[in-house]
PDB file of N, CA and C in Angstrom:
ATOM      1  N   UNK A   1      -0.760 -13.699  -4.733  1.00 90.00           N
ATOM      2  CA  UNK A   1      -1.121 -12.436  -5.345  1.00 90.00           C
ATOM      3  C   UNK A   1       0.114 -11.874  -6.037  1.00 90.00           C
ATOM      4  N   UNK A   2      -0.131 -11.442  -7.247  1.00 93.00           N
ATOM      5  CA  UNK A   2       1.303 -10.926  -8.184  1.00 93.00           C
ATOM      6  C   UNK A   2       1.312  -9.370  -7.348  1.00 93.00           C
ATOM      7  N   UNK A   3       2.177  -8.561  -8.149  1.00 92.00           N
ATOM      8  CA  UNK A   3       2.721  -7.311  -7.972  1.00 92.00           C
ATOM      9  C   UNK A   3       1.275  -6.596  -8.187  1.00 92.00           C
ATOM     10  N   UNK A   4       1.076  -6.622  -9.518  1.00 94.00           N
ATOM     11  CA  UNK A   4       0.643  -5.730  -9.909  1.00 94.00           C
ATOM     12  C   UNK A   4      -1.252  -5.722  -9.141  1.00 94.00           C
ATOM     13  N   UNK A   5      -1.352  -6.877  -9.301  1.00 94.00           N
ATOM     14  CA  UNK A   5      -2.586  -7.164  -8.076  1.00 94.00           C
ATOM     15  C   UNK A   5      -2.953  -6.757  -7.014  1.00 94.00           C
ATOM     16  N   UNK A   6      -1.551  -6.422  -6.267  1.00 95.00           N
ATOM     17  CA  UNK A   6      -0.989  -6.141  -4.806  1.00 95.00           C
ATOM     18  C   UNK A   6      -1.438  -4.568  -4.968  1.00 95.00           C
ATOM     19  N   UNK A   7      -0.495  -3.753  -6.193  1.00 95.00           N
ATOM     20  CA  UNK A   7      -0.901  -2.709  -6.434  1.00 95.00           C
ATOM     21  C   UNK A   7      -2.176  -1.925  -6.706  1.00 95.00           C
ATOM     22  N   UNK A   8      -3.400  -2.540  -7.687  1.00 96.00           N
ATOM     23  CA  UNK A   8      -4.217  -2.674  -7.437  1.00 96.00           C
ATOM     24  C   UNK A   8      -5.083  -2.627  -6.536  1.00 96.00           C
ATOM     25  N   UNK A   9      -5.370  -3.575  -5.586  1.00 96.00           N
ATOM     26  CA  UNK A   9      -5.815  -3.307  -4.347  1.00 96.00           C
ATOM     27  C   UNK A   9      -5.157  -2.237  -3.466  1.00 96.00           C
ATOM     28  N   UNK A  10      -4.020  -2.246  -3.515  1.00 97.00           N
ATOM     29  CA  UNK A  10      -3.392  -1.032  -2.490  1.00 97.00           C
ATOM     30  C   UNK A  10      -3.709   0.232  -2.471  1.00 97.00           C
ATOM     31  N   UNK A  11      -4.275   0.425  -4.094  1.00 96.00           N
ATOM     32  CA  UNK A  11      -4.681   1.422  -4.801  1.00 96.00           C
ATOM     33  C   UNK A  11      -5.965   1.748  -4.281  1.00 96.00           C
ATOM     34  N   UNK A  12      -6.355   0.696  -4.322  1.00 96.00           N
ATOM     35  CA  UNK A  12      -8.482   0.586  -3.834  1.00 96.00           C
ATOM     36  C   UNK A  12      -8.145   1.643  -2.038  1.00 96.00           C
ATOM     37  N   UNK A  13      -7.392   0.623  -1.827  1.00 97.00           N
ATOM     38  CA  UNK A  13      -7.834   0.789   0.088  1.00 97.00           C
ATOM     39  C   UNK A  13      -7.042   2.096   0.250  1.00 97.00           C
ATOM     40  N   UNK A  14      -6.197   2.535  -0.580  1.00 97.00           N
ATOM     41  CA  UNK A  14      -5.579   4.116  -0.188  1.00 97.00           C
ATOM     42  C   UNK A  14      -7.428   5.032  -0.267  1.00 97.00           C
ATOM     43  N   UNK A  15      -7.597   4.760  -1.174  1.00 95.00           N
ATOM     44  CA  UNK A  15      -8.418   5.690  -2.099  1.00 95.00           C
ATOM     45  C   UNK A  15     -10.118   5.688  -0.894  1.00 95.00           C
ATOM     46  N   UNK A  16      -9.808   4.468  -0.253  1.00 96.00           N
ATOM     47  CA  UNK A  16     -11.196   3.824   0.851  1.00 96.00           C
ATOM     48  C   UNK A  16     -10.633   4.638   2.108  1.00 96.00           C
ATOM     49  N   UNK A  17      -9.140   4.696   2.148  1.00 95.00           N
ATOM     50  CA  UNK A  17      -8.989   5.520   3.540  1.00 95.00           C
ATOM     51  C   UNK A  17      -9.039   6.839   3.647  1.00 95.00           C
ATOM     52  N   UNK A  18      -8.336   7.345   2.652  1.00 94.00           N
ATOM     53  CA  UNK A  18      -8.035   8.737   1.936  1.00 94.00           C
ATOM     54  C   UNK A  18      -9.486   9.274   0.950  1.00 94.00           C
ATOM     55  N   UNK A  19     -10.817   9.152   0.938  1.00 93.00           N
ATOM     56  CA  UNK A  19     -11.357   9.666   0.109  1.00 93.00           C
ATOM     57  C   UNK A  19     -10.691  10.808  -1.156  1.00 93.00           C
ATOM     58  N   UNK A  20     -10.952  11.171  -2.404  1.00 91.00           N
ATOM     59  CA  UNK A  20     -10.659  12.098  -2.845  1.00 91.00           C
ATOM     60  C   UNK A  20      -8.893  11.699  -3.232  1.00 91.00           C
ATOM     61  N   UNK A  21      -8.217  11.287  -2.381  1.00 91.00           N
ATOM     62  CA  UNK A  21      -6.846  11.016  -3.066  1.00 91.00           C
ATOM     63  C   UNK A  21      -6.625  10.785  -4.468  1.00 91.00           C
ATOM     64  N   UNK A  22      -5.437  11.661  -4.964  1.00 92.00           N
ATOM     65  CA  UNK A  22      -5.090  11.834  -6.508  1.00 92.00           C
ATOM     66  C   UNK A  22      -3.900  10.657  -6.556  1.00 92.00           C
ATOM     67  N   UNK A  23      -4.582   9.653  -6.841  1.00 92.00           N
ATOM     68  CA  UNK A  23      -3.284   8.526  -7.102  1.00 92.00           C
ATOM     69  C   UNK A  23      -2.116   8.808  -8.219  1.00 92.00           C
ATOM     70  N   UNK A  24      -3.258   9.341  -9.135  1.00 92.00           N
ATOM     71  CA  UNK A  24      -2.363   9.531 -10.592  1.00 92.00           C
ATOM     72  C   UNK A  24      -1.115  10.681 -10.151  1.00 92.00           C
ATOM     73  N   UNK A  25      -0.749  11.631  -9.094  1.00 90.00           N
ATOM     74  CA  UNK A  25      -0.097  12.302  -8.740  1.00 90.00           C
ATOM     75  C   UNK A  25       1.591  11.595  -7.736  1.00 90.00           C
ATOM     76  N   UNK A  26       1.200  10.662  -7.359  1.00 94.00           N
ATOM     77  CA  UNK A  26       1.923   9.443  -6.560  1.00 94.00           C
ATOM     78  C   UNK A  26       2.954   8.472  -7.921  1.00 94.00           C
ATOM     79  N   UNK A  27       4.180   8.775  -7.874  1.00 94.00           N
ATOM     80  CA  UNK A  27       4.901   8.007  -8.606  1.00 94.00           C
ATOM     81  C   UNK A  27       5.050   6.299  -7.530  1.00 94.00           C
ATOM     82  N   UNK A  28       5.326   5.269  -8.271  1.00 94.00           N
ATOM     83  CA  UNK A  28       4.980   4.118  -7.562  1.00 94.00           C
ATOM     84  C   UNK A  28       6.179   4.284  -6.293  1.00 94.00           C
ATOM     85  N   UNK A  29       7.314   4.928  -7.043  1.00 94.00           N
ATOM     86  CA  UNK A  29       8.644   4.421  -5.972  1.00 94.00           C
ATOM     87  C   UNK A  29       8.719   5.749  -4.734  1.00 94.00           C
ATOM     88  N   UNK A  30       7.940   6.587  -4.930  1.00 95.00           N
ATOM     89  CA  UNK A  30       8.277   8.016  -3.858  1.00 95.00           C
ATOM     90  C   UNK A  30       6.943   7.925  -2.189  1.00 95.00           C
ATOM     91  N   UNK A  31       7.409   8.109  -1.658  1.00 95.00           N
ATOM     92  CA  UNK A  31       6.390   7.633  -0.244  1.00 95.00           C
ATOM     93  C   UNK A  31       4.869   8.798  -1.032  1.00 95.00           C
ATOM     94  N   UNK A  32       4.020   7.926  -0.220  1.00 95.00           N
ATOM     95  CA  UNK A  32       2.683   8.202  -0.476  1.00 95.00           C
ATOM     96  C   UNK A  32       2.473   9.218   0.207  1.00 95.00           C
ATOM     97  N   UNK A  33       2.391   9.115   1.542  1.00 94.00           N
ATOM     98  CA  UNK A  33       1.862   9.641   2.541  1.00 94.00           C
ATOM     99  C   UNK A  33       2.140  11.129   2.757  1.00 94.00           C
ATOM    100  N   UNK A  34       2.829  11.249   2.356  1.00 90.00           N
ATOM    101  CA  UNK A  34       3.103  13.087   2.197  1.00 90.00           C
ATOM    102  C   UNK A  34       2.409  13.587   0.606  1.00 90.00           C
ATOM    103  N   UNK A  35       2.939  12.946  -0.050  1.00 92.00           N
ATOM    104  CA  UNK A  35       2.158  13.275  -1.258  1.00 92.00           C
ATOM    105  C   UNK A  35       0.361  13.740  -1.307  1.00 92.00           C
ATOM    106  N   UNK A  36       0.132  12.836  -0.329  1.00 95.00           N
ATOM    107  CA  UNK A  36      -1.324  12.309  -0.384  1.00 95.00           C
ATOM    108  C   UNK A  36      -2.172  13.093   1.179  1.00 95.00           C
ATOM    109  N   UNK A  37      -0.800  14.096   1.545  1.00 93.00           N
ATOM    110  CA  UNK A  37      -1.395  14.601   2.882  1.00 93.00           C
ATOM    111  C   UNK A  37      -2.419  13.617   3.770  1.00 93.00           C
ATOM    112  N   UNK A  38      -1.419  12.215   3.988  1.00 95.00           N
ATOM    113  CA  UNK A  38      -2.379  11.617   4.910  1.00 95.00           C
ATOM    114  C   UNK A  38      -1.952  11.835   6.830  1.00 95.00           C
ATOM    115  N   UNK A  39      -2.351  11.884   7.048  1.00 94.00           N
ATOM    116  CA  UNK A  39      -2.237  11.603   8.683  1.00 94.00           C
ATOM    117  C   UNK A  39      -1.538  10.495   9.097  1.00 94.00           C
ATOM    118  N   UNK A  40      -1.485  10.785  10.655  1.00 94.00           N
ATOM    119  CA  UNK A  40      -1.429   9.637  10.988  1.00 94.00           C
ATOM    120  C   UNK A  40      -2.660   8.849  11.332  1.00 94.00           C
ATOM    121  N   UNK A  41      -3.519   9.122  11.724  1.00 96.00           N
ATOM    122  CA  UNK A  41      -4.877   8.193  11.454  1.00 96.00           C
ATOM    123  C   UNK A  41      -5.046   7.448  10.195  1.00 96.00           C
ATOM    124  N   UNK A  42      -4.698   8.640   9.027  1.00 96.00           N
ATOM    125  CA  UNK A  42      -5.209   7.966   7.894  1.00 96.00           C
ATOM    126  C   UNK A  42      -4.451   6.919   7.045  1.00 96.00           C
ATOM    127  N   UNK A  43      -2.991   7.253   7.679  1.00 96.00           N
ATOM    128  CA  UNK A  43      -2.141   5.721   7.870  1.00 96.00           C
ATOM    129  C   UNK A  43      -2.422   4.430   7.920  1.00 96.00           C
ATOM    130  N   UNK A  44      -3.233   4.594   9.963  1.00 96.00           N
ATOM    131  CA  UNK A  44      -3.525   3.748  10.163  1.00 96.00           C
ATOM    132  C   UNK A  44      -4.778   2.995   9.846  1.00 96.00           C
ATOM    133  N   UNK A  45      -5.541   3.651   9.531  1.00 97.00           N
ATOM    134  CA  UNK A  45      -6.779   2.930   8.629  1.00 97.00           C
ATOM    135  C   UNK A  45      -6.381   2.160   7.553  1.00 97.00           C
ATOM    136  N   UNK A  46      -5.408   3.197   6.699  1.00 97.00           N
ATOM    137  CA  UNK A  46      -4.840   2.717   5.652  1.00 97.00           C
ATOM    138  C   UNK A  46      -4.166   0.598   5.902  1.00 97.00           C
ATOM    139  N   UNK A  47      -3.545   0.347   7.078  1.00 97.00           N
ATOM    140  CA  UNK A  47      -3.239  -0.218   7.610  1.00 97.00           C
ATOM    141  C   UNK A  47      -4.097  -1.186   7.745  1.00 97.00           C
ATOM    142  N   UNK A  48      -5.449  -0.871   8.603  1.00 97.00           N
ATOM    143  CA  UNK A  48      -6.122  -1.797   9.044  1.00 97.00           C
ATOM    144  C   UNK A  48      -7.001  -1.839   7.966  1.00 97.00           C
ATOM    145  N   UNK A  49      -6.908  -1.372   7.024  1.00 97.00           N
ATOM    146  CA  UNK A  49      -7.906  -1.987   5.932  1.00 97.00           C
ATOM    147  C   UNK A  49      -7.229  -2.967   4.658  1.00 97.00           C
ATOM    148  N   UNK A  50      -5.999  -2.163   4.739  1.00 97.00           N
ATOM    149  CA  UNK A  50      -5.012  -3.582   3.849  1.00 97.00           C
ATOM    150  C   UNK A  50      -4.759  -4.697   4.608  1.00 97.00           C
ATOM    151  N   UNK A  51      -4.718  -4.788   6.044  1.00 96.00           N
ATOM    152  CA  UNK A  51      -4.607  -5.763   6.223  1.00 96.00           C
ATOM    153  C   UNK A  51      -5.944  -6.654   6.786  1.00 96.00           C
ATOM    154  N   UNK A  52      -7.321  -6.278   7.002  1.00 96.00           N
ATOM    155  CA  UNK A  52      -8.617  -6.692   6.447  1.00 96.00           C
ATOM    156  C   UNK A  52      -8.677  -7.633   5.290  1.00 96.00           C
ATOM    157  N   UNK A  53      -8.328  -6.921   3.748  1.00 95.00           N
ATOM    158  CA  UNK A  53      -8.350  -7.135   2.702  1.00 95.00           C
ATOM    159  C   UNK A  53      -7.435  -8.358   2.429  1.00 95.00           C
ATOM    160  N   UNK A  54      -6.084  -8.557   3.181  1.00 94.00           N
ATOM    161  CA  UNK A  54      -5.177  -9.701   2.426  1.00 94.00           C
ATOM    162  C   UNK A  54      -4.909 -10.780   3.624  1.00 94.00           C
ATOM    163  N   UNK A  55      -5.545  -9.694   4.940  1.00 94.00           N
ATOM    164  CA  UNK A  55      -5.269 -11.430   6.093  1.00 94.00           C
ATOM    165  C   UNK A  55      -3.686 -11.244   6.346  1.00 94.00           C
ATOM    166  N   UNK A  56      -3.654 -10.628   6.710  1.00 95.00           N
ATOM    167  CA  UNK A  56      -2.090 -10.017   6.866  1.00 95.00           C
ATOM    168  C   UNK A  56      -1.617  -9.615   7.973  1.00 95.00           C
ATOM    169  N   UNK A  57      -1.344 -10.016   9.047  1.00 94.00           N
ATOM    170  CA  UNK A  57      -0.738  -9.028   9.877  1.00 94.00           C
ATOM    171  C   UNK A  57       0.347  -7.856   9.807  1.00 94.00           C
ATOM    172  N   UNK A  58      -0.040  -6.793  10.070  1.00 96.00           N
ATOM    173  CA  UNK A  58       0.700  -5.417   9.436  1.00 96.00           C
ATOM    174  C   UNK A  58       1.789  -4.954  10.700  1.00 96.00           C
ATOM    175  N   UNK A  59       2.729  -5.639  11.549  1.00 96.00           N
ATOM    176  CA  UNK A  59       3.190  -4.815  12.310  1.00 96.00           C
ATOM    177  C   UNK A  59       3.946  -3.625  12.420  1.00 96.00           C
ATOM    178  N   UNK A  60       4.037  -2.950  13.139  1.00 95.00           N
ATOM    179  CA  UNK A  60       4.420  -1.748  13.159  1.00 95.00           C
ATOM    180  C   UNK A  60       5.982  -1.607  12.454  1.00 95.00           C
ATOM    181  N   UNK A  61       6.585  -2.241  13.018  1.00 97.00           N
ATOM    182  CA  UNK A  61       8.013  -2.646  12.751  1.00 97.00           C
ATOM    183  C   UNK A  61       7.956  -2.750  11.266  1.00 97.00           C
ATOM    184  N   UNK A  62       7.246  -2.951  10.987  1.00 96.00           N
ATOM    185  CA  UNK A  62       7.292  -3.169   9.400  1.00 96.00           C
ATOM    186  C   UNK A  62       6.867  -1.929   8.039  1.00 96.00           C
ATOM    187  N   UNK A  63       5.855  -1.135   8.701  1.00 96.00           N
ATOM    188  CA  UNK A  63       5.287   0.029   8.267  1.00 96.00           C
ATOM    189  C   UNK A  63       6.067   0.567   7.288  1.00 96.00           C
ATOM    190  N   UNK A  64       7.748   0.599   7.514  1.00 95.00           N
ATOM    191  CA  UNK A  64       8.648   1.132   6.347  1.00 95.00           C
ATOM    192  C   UNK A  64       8.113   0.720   5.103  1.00 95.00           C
ATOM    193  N   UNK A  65       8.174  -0.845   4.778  1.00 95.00           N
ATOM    194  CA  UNK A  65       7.929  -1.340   3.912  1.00 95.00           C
ATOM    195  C   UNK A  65       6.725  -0.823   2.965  1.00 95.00           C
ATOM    196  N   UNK A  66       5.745  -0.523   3.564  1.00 96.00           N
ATOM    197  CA  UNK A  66       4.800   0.498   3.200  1.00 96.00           C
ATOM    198  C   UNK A  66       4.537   1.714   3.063  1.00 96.00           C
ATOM    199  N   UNK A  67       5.891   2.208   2.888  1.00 96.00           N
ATOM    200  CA  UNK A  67       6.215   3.488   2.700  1.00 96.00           C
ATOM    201  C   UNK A  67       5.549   4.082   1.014  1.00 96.00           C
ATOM    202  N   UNK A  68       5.594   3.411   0.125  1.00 96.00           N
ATOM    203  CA  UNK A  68       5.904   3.467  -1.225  1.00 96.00           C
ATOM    204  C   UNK A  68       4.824   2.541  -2.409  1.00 96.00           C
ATOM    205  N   UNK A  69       3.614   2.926  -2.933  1.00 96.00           N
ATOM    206  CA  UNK A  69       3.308   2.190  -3.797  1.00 96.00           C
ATOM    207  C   UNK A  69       3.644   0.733  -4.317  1.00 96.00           C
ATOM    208  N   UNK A  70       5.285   1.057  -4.808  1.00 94.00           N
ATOM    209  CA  UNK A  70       5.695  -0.302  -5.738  1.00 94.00           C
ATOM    210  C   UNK A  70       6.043  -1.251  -4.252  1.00 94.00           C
ATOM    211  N   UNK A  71       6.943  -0.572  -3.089  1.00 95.00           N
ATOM    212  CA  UNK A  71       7.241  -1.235  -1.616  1.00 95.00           C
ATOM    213  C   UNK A  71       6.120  -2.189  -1.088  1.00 95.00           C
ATOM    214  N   UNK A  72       4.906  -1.207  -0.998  1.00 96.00           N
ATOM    215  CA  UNK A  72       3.702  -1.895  -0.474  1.00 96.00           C
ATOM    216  C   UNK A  72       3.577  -3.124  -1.030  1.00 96.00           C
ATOM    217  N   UNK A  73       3.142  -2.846  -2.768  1.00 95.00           N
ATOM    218  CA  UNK A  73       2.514  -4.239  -3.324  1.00 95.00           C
ATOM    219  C   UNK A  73       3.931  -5.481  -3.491  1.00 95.00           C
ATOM    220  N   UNK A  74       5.333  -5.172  -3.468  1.00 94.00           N
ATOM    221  CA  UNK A  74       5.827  -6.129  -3.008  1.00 94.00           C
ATOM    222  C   UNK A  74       5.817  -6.911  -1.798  1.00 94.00           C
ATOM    223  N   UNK A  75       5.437  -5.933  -0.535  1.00 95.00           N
ATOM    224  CA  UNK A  75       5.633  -6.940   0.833  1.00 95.00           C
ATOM    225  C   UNK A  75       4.554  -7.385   1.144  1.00 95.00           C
ATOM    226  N   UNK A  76       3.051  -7.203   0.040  1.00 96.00           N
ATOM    227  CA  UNK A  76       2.047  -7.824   0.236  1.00 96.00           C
ATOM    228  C   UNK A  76       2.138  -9.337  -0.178  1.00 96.00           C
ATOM    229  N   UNK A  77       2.731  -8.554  -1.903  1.00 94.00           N
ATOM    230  CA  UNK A  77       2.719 -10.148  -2.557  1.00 94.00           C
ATOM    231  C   UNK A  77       4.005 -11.084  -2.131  1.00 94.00           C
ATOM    232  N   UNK A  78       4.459 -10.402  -1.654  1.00 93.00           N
ATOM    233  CA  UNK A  78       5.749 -11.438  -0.860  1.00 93.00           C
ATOM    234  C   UNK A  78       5.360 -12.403  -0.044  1.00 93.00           C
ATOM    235  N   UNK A  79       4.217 -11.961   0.749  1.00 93.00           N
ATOM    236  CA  UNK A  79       3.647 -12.406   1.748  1.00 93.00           C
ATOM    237  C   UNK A  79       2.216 -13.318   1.441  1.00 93.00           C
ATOM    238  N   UNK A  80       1.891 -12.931   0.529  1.00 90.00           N
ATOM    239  CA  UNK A  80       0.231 -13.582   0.110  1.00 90.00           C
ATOM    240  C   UNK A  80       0.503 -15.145  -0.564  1.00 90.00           C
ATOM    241  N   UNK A  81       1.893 -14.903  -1.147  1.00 79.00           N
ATOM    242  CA  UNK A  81       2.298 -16.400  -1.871  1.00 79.00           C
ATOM    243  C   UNK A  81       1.671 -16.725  -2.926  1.00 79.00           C
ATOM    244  N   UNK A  82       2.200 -15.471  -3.655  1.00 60.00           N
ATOM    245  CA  UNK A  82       1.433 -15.521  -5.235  1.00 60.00           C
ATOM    246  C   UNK A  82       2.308 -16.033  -6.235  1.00 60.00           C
ATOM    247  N   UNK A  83       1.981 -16.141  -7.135  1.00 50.00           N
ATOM    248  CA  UNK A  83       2.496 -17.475  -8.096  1.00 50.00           C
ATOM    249  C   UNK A  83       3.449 -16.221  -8.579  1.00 50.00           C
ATOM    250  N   UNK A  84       4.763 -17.148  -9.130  1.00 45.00           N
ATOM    251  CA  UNK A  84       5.720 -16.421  -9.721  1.00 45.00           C
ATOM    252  C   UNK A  84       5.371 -16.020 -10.636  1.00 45.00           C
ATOM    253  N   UNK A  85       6.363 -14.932 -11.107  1.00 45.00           N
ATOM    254  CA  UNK A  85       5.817 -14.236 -12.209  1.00 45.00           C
ATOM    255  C   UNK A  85       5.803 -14.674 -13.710  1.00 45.00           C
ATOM    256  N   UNK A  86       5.205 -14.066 -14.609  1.00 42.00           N
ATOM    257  CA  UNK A  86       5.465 -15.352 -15.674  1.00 42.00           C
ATOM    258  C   UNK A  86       6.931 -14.803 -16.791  1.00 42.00           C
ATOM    259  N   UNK A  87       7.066 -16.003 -17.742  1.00 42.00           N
ATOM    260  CA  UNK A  87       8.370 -15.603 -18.138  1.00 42.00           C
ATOM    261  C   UNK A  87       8.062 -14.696 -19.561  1.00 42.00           C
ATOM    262  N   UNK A  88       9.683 -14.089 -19.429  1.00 40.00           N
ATOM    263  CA  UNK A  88       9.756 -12.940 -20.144  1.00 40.00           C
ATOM    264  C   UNK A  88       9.760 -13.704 -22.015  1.00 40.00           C
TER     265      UNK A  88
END
């Protein structure tokens, strides 16, 4: 899965956990979760539905990484083993 794919979907399952969430308000690099007044529940849904979606195990220890839009869809596609990117 590329970046922007990663993003994409990340986008879907915020929006599936968070009903109503204003994505367009969320710059890619600034944490979501305050922006987006989520909980901690709505974290963790957030959580168990991205990792539903990519087959992923999400551990806790790791959650930083998912701090952040552009963060997220890198440690997805880091992990999904998506084809490099193409050249410039």
């Amino acid at each position: 899965m590329t970046h922007d794919e990663a993003l994409a979907m990340i986008r879907a399952v915020i929006e599936e956990a968070v009903p109503g969430a204003d994505l367009a308000a969320v710059p890619p690099d600034e944490p979501f979760r305050e922006r987006l007044e989520m909980d901690s529940l709505d974290f963790l849904t957030f959580v168990g539905l991205l990792g539903g979606r990519t087959g992923l195990a999400l551990p806790e220890q790791d959650y930083g990484a998912l701090a952040t839009l552009d963060g997220c869809a890198d440690y997805v596609a880091s992990r999904t083993g998506g084809p490099p990117a193409a050249p410039s």
